[in-house]
Structures are given as C-alpha cells and as structure tokens.
Amino acid sequence: MQKALFLDRDGVINVEKDYLYKIEDFEFIDGIVELCRYYQDNGSKIFVVTNQSGIARGYYSEDDFAKLSKWIIKEFSKYGIDITKTYHCPHHPDINGKCECRKPKPKMLLDAEKEFDLDMKNSIMIGDKERDIEAGLNAGVGKTYLFDESKTIEKSKATKIVSKLEDIYKC
Ligand SMILES: [Mg+2]
Ligand SMILES: [Zn+2]
C-alpha cells in the first residue's frame, strides 16, 4: 500500500480566485512545489481533490477544467513532481441537488483509495476550508492540515492549522 498526499486545488495549489479556469489567471502558491517534492520523496502519491461548482453554474465547462488540469500537471512535471490523478466534483447542491462527491463527502478520496490501494491512515489531506478537512477525516486520512494564510481561522478539526505550507513538513 502506498501513502497519499491529497491536495485541495484552489487556495492550496493556486491562489484562490473566484471560478478560476484560465491558465493566465493561475498563480502557484509559494512552497507548493517544495511540499510536493518532500512528500513524493517520502513515497507518497499525489492527488488533487477539488470541488468545481463553476461547472454546474455554467461559468466554465468540463473541457475548460480538463485543459487547466492538464496544464497544472505539466507545470508540476517540469519540477519532477508527478500528480497521479485529479478528482473533481462538478456539481452544486442548488443546481444538481445533493451529490456523492462534493467535499466534505469523502468519495473522491475513497475512489483514489480503491483505484490505487492507498494507505489512508498514513496519508495526508491539505485544504484551505474546513470541508476539505472533513472530507479527509471522513475518508480515514491520518493527518489533515488547514492552510490559512490570513491567520483568521481559530478552530478546526484539522491536525494542525498552518499559515505557511512549509510548516506542514518542517517542524
Ligand atoms: Mg480550496
Ligand atoms: Zn459532486
């Protein structure tokens, strides 16, 4: 069994911008490449698990999302980082009703567990919203980190709240 590093996308990999889908609007967050390298070197597979309700809302298409995802994977590969797979939820409850995949539900992570035979207890989830943390906990992920650059979040079910990505692995 292999360990996994599960990453939320917006607000963890890239600077959060509302309903981002254009490459030119995409801005990597400081330290994300180094963090991925650290966990990859430690034997973790890397996954992106992201809610993309902009698709349900019609702000961008599945195709737009796929194009950006492909570009992100290519950018990471320039640094020797291998993103194994991107999972996304294209739904929004107001439009589609309740779905099975939107975080805090754990389905995206559990799908990865099934597909890649992952060791969830020794895996990590990083998100910038409490629902990311809950998705990790609901999937049985051992360590969860809430990334809060603004240092405004005081309470979380996460293992730790961090304001810098490097605080996750440099302690
Ligand atoms: Mg986010
Ligand atoms: Zn969904």
Tab-separated table of C-alpha atoms and ligand atoms in Angstrom:
chain	number	residue	atom	x	y	z
A	1	MET	CA	0.000	0.000	0.000
A	2	GLN	CA	1.170	3.472	-0.783
A	3	LYS	CA	0.691	6.694	1.134
A	4	ALA	CA	-1.089	9.616	-0.472
A	5	LEU	CA	-0.880	13.358	-0.360
A	6	PHE	CA	-4.333	14.732	-1.107
A	7	LEU	CA	-4.399	18.370	-2.121
A	8	ASP	CA	-7.329	20.676	-2.487
A	9	ARG	CA	-6.667	22.846	-5.551
A	10	ASP	CA	-7.915	26.429	-5.140
A	11	GLY	CA	-6.300	28.049	-2.126
A	12	VAL	CA	-3.660	25.308	-1.730
A	13	ILE	CA	-2.023	24.742	-5.118
A	14	ASN	CA	-3.043	28.096	-6.562
A	15	VAL	CA	-4.113	31.439	-5.201
A	16	GLU	CA	-7.897	31.383	-4.758
A	17	LYS	CA	-9.698	33.375	-7.439
A	18	ASP	CA	-13.410	33.012	-7.981
A	19	TYR	CA	-14.255	30.340	-10.552
A	20	LEU	CA	-10.778	30.161	-11.994
A	21	TYR	CA	-10.369	28.283	-15.263
A	22	LYS	CA	-7.924	30.308	-17.379
A	23	ILE	CA	-4.229	29.468	-17.383
A	24	GLU	CA	-3.321	33.175	-17.369
A	25	ASP	CA	-5.189	33.635	-14.064
A	26	PHE	CA	-3.448	30.700	-12.410
A	27	GLU	CA	-0.858	31.576	-9.789
A	28	PHE	CA	1.005	28.907	-7.811
A	29	ILE	CA	1.119	29.325	-4.043
A	30	ASP	CA	4.611	29.735	-2.564
A	31	GLY	CA	6.076	26.483	-1.383
A	32	ILE	CA	3.686	24.087	-3.126
A	33	VAL	CA	6.383	22.552	-5.356
A	34	GLU	CA	8.726	22.031	-2.388
A	35	LEU	CA	5.923	20.488	-0.346
A	36	CYS	CA	5.035	18.083	-3.157
A	37	ARG	CA	8.698	17.161	-3.602
A	38	TYR	CA	9.035	16.424	0.105
A	39	TYR	CA	6.081	14.043	0.146
A	40	GLN	CA	6.920	12.479	-3.211
A	41	ASP	CA	10.434	11.732	-1.923
A	42	ASN	CA	8.791	10.153	1.113
A	43	GLY	CA	6.956	7.708	-1.119
A	44	SER	CA	3.566	9.401	-1.365
A	45	LYS	CA	1.432	9.522	-4.463
A	46	ILE	CA	-0.051	12.953	-5.068
A	47	PHE	CA	-3.729	13.567	-5.840
A	48	VAL	CA	-5.793	16.683	-6.414
A	49	VAL	CA	-9.330	16.566	-4.990
A	50	THR	CA	-11.344	19.632	-5.887
A	51	ASN	CA	-14.921	20.931	-5.792
A	52	GLN	CA	-15.632	22.701	-9.076
A	53	SER	CA	-19.165	24.032	-8.825
A	54	GLY	CA	-18.313	26.580	-11.526
A	55	ILE	CA	-19.063	23.753	-13.951
A	56	ALA	CA	-22.595	23.282	-12.542
A	57	ARG	CA	-23.077	27.038	-12.616
A	58	GLY	CA	-22.028	27.186	-16.261
A	59	TYR	CA	-19.102	29.541	-15.625
A	60	TYR	CA	-16.761	27.133	-17.380
A	61	SER	CA	-17.017	23.714	-18.986
A	62	GLU	CA	-15.678	20.249	-18.193
A	63	ASP	CA	-13.353	20.828	-21.110
A	64	ASP	CA	-12.031	24.114	-19.655
A	65	PHE	CA	-11.412	22.334	-16.364
A	66	ALA	CA	-9.657	19.418	-18.076
A	67	LYS	CA	-7.417	21.786	-20.041
A	68	LEU	CA	-6.333	23.641	-16.917
A	69	SER	CA	-5.769	20.363	-15.041
A	70	LYS	CA	-3.569	19.087	-17.839
A	71	TRP	CA	-1.566	22.304	-17.800
A	72	ILE	CA	-1.107	22.135	-13.999
A	73	ILE	CA	0.193	18.570	-14.278
A	74	LYS	CA	2.621	19.652	-16.997
A	75	GLU	CA	3.894	22.555	-14.877
A	76	PHE	CA	4.498	20.239	-11.898
A	77	SER	CA	6.280	17.747	-14.135
A	78	LYS	CA	8.825	20.451	-15.030
A	79	TYR	CA	9.902	20.252	-11.386
A	80	GLY	CA	9.909	16.459	-11.366
A	81	ILE	CA	6.596	16.286	-9.495
A	82	ASP	CA	4.182	13.599	-10.608
A	83	ILE	CA	0.491	14.278	-9.944
A	84	THR	CA	-1.062	10.825	-10.145
A	85	LYS	CA	-4.670	11.910	-10.727
A	86	THR	CA	-7.072	14.819	-10.369
A	87	TYR	CA	-10.543	14.134	-8.984
A	88	HIS	CA	-13.229	16.776	-9.228
A	89	CYS	CA	-16.848	17.314	-8.277
A	90	PRO	CA	-18.626	19.351	-10.974
A	91	HIS	CA	-21.858	19.696	-9.003
A	92	HIS	CA	-23.541	22.258	-6.822
A	93	PRO	CA	-26.385	21.341	-4.453
A	94	ASP	CA	-28.564	24.305	-5.541
A	95	ILE	CA	-28.367	23.155	-9.144
A	96	ASN	CA	-27.904	19.393	-9.073
A	97	GLY	CA	-29.257	18.533	-5.642
A	98	LYS	CA	-27.029	16.599	-3.305
A	99	CYS	CA	-24.283	14.600	-4.976
A	100	GLU	CA	-21.989	11.933	-3.614
A	101	CYS	CA	-18.682	13.597	-4.433
A	102	ARG	CA	-18.700	17.189	-3.181
A	103	LYS	CA	-16.444	17.683	-0.158
A	104	PRO	CA	-16.985	17.297	2.826
A	105	LYS	CA	-18.088	13.937	1.430
A	106	PRO	CA	-15.133	11.580	1.122
A	107	LYS	CA	-15.978	9.946	-2.219
A	108	MET	CA	-13.168	11.482	-4.284
A	109	LEU	CA	-10.595	10.316	-1.749
A	110	LEU	CA	-12.202	6.896	-1.379
A	111	ASP	CA	-12.226	6.464	-5.157
A	112	ALA	CA	-8.473	7.128	-5.143
A	113	GLU	CA	-8.028	4.661	-2.278
A	114	LYS	CA	-9.807	1.951	-4.269
A	115	GLU	CA	-8.087	2.714	-7.537
A	116	PHE	CA	-4.549	2.922	-6.142
A	117	ASP	CA	-4.736	0.749	-2.996
A	118	LEU	CA	-3.756	3.572	-0.659
A	119	ASP	CA	-2.745	3.517	2.990
A	120	MET	CA	-5.204	6.152	4.202
A	121	LYS	CA	-4.039	6.110	7.829
A	122	ASN	CA	-0.582	7.257	6.760
A	123	SER	CA	-1.897	9.731	4.219
A	124	ILE	CA	-2.344	13.470	4.371
A	125	MET	CA	-5.033	15.914	3.331
A	126	ILE	CA	-4.309	19.624	2.885
A	127	GLY	CA	-7.100	22.134	2.342
A	128	ASP	CA	-7.980	25.747	2.939
A	129	LYS	CA	-11.565	25.113	4.052
A	130	GLU	CA	-12.980	23.080	6.880
A	131	ARG	CA	-14.917	20.947	4.380
A	132	ASP	CA	-11.565	19.743	2.971
A	133	ILE	CA	-10.516	18.672	6.441
A	134	GLU	CA	-13.843	16.918	6.989
A	135	ALA	CA	-13.529	15.103	3.662
A	136	GLY	CA	-10.109	13.868	4.783
A	137	LEU	CA	-11.409	12.761	8.158
A	138	ASN	CA	-14.455	11.116	6.569
A	139	ALA	CA	-12.098	9.156	4.307
A	140	GLY	CA	-9.950	7.990	7.226
A	141	VAL	CA	-6.917	10.097	6.335
A	142	GLY	CA	-4.449	10.130	9.250
A	143	LYS	CA	-3.264	13.727	9.138
A	144	THR	CA	-5.126	16.806	7.989
A	145	TYR	CA	-3.790	20.331	7.624
A	146	LEU	CA	-5.782	23.501	7.254
A	147	PHE	CA	-3.829	26.086	5.301
A	148	ASP	CA	-4.862	29.568	6.434
A	149	GLU	CA	-2.526	32.245	5.117
A	150	SER	CA	-4.630	35.022	6.616
A	151	LYS	CA	-4.331	33.507	10.116
A	152	THR	CA	-8.012	34.142	10.802
A	153	ILE	CA	-9.256	30.606	11.431
A	154	GLU	CA	-9.122	29.726	15.103
A	155	LYS	CA	-10.913	26.418	15.260
A	156	SER	CA	-10.663	23.336	13.105
A	157	LYS	CA	-10.869	19.571	13.315
A	158	ALA	CA	-7.538	19.517	11.471
A	159	THR	CA	-4.386	18.034	12.982
A	160	LYS	CA	-2.875	21.487	12.634
A	161	ILE	CA	-3.675	24.932	11.221
A	162	VAL	CA	-0.732	26.384	9.288
A	163	SER	CA	-0.149	29.773	7.662
A	164	LYS	CA	2.775	28.584	5.523
A	165	LEU	CA	2.888	25.362	3.529
A	166	GLU	CA	6.382	24.561	4.775
A	167	ASP	CA	5.055	24.464	8.353
A	168	ILE	CA	3.337	21.202	7.406
A	169	TYR	CA	6.545	19.220	6.983
A	170	LYS	CA	9.235	21.368	8.617
A	171	CYS	CA	8.707	21.065	12.311
B	1	MG	MG	-9.934	25.492	-1.612
B	2	ZN	ZN	-20.407	16.032	-6.932
